[in-house]
PDB file of C-alpha atoms and ligand atoms in Angstrom:
ATOM      1  CA  MET A  17     100.899 133.718 266.982  1.00 42.00           C
ATOM      2  CA  SER A  18      98.268 135.921 266.151  1.00 42.00           C
ATOM      3  CA  THR A  19      94.687 135.172 267.013  1.00 42.00           C
ATOM      4  CA  ALA A  20      93.143 135.355 263.539  1.00 41.00           C
ATOM      5  CA  ASP A  21      95.615 132.056 262.960  1.00 43.00           C
ATOM      6  CA  ALA A  22      93.355 130.240 264.557  1.00 42.00           C
ATOM      7  CA  GLY A  23      90.951 128.814 261.676  1.00 45.00           C
ATOM      8  CA  GLY A  24      88.839 132.357 261.091  1.00 57.00           C
ATOM      9  CA  GLY A  25      88.286 132.934 257.061  1.00 72.00           C
ATOM     10  CA  PHE A  26      88.982 135.498 255.906  1.00 78.00           C
ATOM     11  CA  SER A  27      86.028 137.313 254.793  1.00 78.00           C
ATOM     12  CA  ALA A  28      84.406 140.833 254.604  1.00 77.00           C
ATOM     13  CA  GLY A  29      84.452 141.386 258.296  1.00 75.00           C
ATOM     14  CA  SER A  30      87.943 141.221 258.411  1.00 77.00           C
ATOM     15  CA  LEU A  31      88.634 144.614 257.016  1.00 79.00           C
ATOM     16  CA  ARG A  32      88.892 146.933 259.693  1.00 76.00           C
ATOM     17  CA  GLY A  33      85.719 149.638 259.001  1.00 67.00           C
ATOM     18  CA  GLY A  34      83.736 147.734 256.985  1.00 59.00           C
ATOM     19  CA  ALA A  35      80.870 147.531 259.574  1.00 55.00           C
ATOM     20  CA  ARG A  36      77.406 148.775 258.831  1.00 55.00           C
ATOM     21  CA  GLY A  37      76.695 152.497 259.653  1.00 55.00           C
ATOM     22  CA  VAL A  38      80.537 153.562 259.408  1.00 57.00           C
ATOM     23  CA  VAL A  39      80.231 156.100 256.405  1.00 65.00           C
ATOM     24  CA  ASP A  40      83.245 157.980 256.415  1.00 78.00           C
ATOM     25  CA  HIS A  41      86.294 155.632 256.252  1.00 86.00           C
ATOM     26  CA  ARG A  42      89.103 158.326 256.777  1.00 87.00           C
ATOM     27  CA  LEU A  43      87.119 159.386 260.041  1.00 89.00           C
ATOM     28  CA  ALA A  44      87.142 156.532 261.255  1.00 90.00           C
ATOM     29  CA  ARG A  45      91.390 155.625 260.435  1.00 93.00           C
ATOM     30  CA  ARG A  46      92.369 158.947 262.334  1.00 94.00           C
ATOM     31  CA  HIS A  47      90.011 158.025 265.375  1.00 94.00           C
ATOM     32  CA  LEU A  48      91.693 155.072 265.669  1.00 94.00           C
ATOM     33  CA  ILE A  49      95.567 156.304 264.888  1.00 97.00           C
ATOM     34  CA  ASN A  50      94.607 158.978 267.242  1.00 96.00           C
ATOM     35  CA  GLU A  51      94.093 156.932 270.021  1.00 97.00           C
ATOM     36  CA  PHE A  52      97.060 154.686 269.271  1.00 97.00           C
ATOM     37  CA  ARG A  53      98.903 157.683 269.513  1.00 97.00           C
ATOM     38  CA  ARG A  54      97.299 158.975 272.744  1.00 97.00           C
ATOM     39  CA  GLY A  55      98.286 155.266 274.199  1.00 97.00           C
ATOM     40  CA  ARG A  56      94.743 154.087 274.175  1.00 97.00           C
ATOM     41  CA  LEU A  57      95.026 151.285 271.451  1.00 96.00           C
ATOM     42  CA  ARG A  58      97.875 148.843 271.864  1.00 96.00           C
ATOM     43  CA  GLN A  59      99.824 148.403 269.173  1.00 96.00           C
ATOM     44  CA  HIS A  60      98.804 144.302 268.779  1.00 95.00           C
ATOM     45  CA  GLU A  61      95.193 146.199 269.130  1.00 95.00           C
ATOM     46  CA  VAL A  62      95.741 148.229 265.524  1.00 95.00           C
ATOM     47  CA  CYS A  63      98.202 145.768 263.758  1.00 97.00           C
ATOM     48  CA  ASP A  64      96.004 142.671 263.604  1.00 95.00           C
ATOM     49  CA  ALA A  65      96.003 142.448 259.419  1.00 96.00           C
ATOM     50  CA  HIS A  66      94.639 138.855 258.840  1.00 94.00           C
ATOM     51  CA  PRO A  67      97.235 137.063 257.073  1.00 94.00           C
ATOM     52  CA  GLU A  68      95.432 136.706 254.181  1.00 91.00           C
ATOM     53  CA  LEU A  69      95.330 139.934 253.787  1.00 94.00           C
ATOM     54  CA  ILE A  70      99.077 141.090 254.584  1.00 96.00           C
ATOM     55  CA  ARG A  71      99.592 138.206 252.108  1.00 95.00           C
ATOM     56  CA  ALA A  72      97.759 139.702 249.445  1.00 95.00           C
ATOM     57  CA  ALA A  73      99.319 143.276 250.742  1.00 97.00           C
ATOM     58  CA  ARG A  74     103.139 141.820 249.709  1.00 97.00           C
ATOM     59  CA  ASN A  75     102.536 139.836 246.779  1.00 95.00           C
ATOM     60  CA  ILE A  76     100.017 141.792 244.960  1.00 93.00           C
ATOM     61  CA  GLY A  77      99.417 144.843 246.719  1.00 95.00           C
ATOM     62  CA  SER A  78     100.166 148.195 244.698  1.00 94.00           C
ATOM     63  CA  GLU A  79     102.602 150.381 246.673  1.00 95.00           C
ATOM     64  CA  SER A  80     100.975 153.700 247.990  1.00 95.00           C
ATOM     65  CA  ARG A  81     102.558 156.720 248.358  1.00 95.00           C
ATOM     66  CA  VAL A  82     101.399 157.115 252.245  1.00 96.00           C
ATOM     67  CA  THR A  83     104.058 155.812 255.324  1.00 97.00           C
ATOM     68  CA  CYS A  84     102.483 153.494 257.543  1.00 98.00           C
ATOM     69  CA  PRO A  85     100.598 155.864 260.762  1.00 97.00           C
ATOM     70  CA  ILE A  86     101.885 153.554 263.109  1.00 97.00           C
ATOM     71  CA  CYS A  87     105.218 152.157 262.695  1.00 97.00           C
ATOM     72  CA  GLN A  88     106.338 155.018 259.991  1.00 96.00           C
ATOM     73  CA  GLU A  89     108.623 152.724 258.443  1.00 93.00           C
ATOM     74  CA  SER A  90     106.882 151.224 255.729  1.00 94.00           C
ATOM     75  CA  LYS A  91     105.080 152.688 252.388  1.00 97.00           C
ATOM     76  CA  LEU A  92     101.462 150.851 252.845  1.00 97.00           C
ATOM     77  CA  ARG A  93     100.152 149.124 250.049  1.00 97.00           C
ATOM     78  CA  LEU A  94      96.498 148.371 248.553  1.00 97.00           C
ATOM     79  CA  VAL A  95      95.039 145.433 248.073  1.00 96.00           C
ATOM     80  CA  THR A  96      91.194 145.656 246.158  1.00 96.00           C
ATOM     81  CA  TYR A  97      88.998 142.804 247.472  1.00 94.00           C
ATOM     82  CA  VAL A  98      85.586 142.655 245.748  1.00 95.00           C
ATOM     83  CA  PHE A  99      82.848 140.284 247.327  1.00 93.00           C
ATOM     84  CA  GLY A 100      78.954 139.537 245.911  1.00 92.00           C
ATOM     85  CA  THR A 101      77.013 136.919 244.420  1.00 88.00           C
ATOM     86  CA  ARG A 102      79.088 133.807 242.861  1.00 90.00           C
ATOM     87  CA  LEU A 103      82.096 135.430 243.923  1.00 93.00           C
ATOM     88  CA  PRO A 104      84.225 133.162 246.510  1.00 91.00           C
ATOM     89  CA  ALA A 105      82.917 133.831 250.095  1.00 89.00           C
ATOM     90  CA  GLN A 106      86.803 135.377 250.825  1.00 86.00           C
ATOM     91  CA  GLY A 107      86.448 137.308 248.329  1.00 91.00           C
ATOM     92  CA  ARG A 108      87.856 138.136 244.882  1.00 93.00           C
ATOM     93  CA  CYS A 109      91.306 140.030 245.086  1.00 93.00           C
ATOM     94  CA  VAL A 110      91.403 142.174 241.845  1.00 94.00           C
ATOM     95  CA  THR A 111      95.153 143.114 240.615  1.00 91.00           C
ATOM     96  CA  THR A 112      94.421 144.411 237.304  1.00 91.00           C
ATOM     97  CA  ALA A 113      91.908 146.712 235.789  1.00 91.00           C
ATOM     98  CA  ALA A 114      90.801 144.632 233.229  1.00 95.00           C
ATOM     99  CA  GLU A 115      89.576 142.006 235.912  1.00 94.00           C
ATOM    100  CA  MET A 116      87.558 145.652 237.772  1.00 94.00           C
ATOM    101  CA  SER A 117      85.930 145.968 234.576  1.00 94.00           C
ATOM    102  CA  ALA A 118      85.184 142.161 233.714  1.00 95.00           C
ATOM    103  CA  LEU A 119      83.154 142.674 237.209  1.00 95.00           C
ATOM    104  CA  ASN A 120      81.850 145.778 236.901  1.00 93.00           C
ATOM    105  CA  ALA A 121      80.016 143.861 233.583  1.00 93.00           C
ATOM    106  CA  ARG A 122      78.462 141.576 235.760  1.00 93.00           C
ATOM    107  CA  SER A 123      74.556 141.596 236.698  1.00 92.00           C
ATOM    108  CA  ASP A 124      75.419 141.263 239.898  1.00 91.00           C
ATOM    109  CA  ASP A 125      75.455 143.705 242.536  1.00 91.00           C
ATOM    110  CA  LEU A 126      78.988 143.714 243.852  1.00 93.00           C
ATOM    111  CA  THR A 127      81.005 145.412 246.349  1.00 92.00           C
ATOM    112  CA  ALA A 128      84.651 146.266 246.174  1.00 93.00           C
ATOM    113  CA  TYR A 129      86.992 147.233 249.540  1.00 93.00           C
ATOM    114  CA  VAL A 130      89.570 148.585 248.846  1.00 94.00           C
ATOM    115  CA  VAL A 131      91.717 148.464 251.931  1.00 95.00           C
ATOM    116  CA  GLU A 132      95.285 149.659 252.756  1.00 96.00           C
ATOM    117  CA  ALA A 133      97.930 147.822 254.586  1.00 97.00           C
ATOM    118  CA  CYS A 134     101.198 147.519 256.098  1.00 98.00           C
ATOM    119  CA  VAL A 135     103.427 144.902 255.737  1.00 97.00           C
ATOM    120  CA  ASP A 136     106.142 145.269 259.072  1.00 97.00           C
ATOM    121  CA  CYS A 137     103.316 146.384 261.497  1.00 97.00           C
ATOM    122  CA  ARG A 138     100.275 144.607 259.897  1.00 97.00           C
ATOM    123  CA  TRP A 139      98.593 147.644 260.475  1.00 97.00           C
ATOM    124  CA  HIS A 140      95.052 147.607 258.366  1.00 96.00           C
ATOM    125  CA  HIS A 141      92.326 149.976 257.277  1.00 95.00           C
ATOM    126  CA  LEU A 142      89.722 150.200 255.112  1.00 93.00           C
ATOM    127  CA  LEU A 143      89.878 152.989 252.793  1.00 91.00           C
ATOM    128  CA  ARG A 144      87.012 152.851 250.363  1.00 89.00           C
ATOM    129  CA  VAL A 145      84.094 150.778 249.495  1.00 89.00           C
ATOM    130  CA  LEU A 146      82.820 151.048 245.721  1.00 89.00           C
ATOM    131  CA  PRO A 147      79.545 149.624 244.041  1.00 90.00           C
ATOM    132  CA  VAL A 148      80.610 147.322 241.180  1.00 92.00           C
ATOM    133  CA  GLY A 149      78.572 145.385 238.621  1.00 90.00           C
ATOM    134  CA  GLY A 150      74.825 145.622 238.293  1.00 85.00           C
ATOM    135  CA  GLN A 151      74.085 148.535 240.561  1.00 58.00           C
ATOM    136  CA  SER A 152      76.536 150.731 239.251  1.00 51.00           C
ATOM    137  CA  LYS A 153      75.556 149.802 236.134  1.00 50.00           C
ATOM    138  CA  ARG A 154      72.175 150.923 236.293  1.00 53.00           C
ATOM    139  CA  LEU A 155      73.028 154.472 237.811  1.00 55.00           C
ATOM    140  CA  ALA A 156      75.392 155.117 234.604  1.00 54.00           C
ATOM    141  CA  ALA A 157      72.421 154.468 232.379  1.00 52.00           C
ATOM    142  CA  GLY A 158      69.782 157.001 234.675  1.00 48.00           C
ATOM    143  CA  SER A 159      67.259 154.402 235.306  1.00 44.00           C
TER     144      SER A 159
HETATM  145 ZN1  LIG B  23     103.347 149.963 259.681  1.00 64.22          ZN
END
C-alpha cells in the first residue's frame, strides 16, 4: 500500500512539480525522468500518484498522445484541477470546457493545474499551471 493512502488528503501539494519556484514544469519533468533512467530514482519514488489522482485519471481524464515515460506501456491521461477561494481544498476536477469557462467567469483568482498521470504505473507530473478567473479577466481587459 502506498503511503499516500494513510489519510493524506488530496491537495495541490499532491501534484508533483507544484512546488513554489518551479517555473519550467517540462524541465523538472525531464530531469526526473532522466534520474529514473540513470537509476538514481527507483520506480516507486516517481510513480507515487495519490489514489484520488489515479481515480480521476481513469474515470474522467482525457487520453493524451504521449506514452508514459516510465512504464512505456500506456498513454498518459490528463486531469485538470482548479484550486482557489470557495473551491474544495482538494480542488475542483474540471472535465468540460463549459465548466472551465464558468470558473473563468468568476471574480476570484483561481489556479488550474493540468496534470498527467499513468493509471498503470502511477507516474504523475504537473504539466501546466494556468491562472483562471478574476486575474486572467483583468489581464484580458488590459487594466
Ligand atoms: Zn506508466
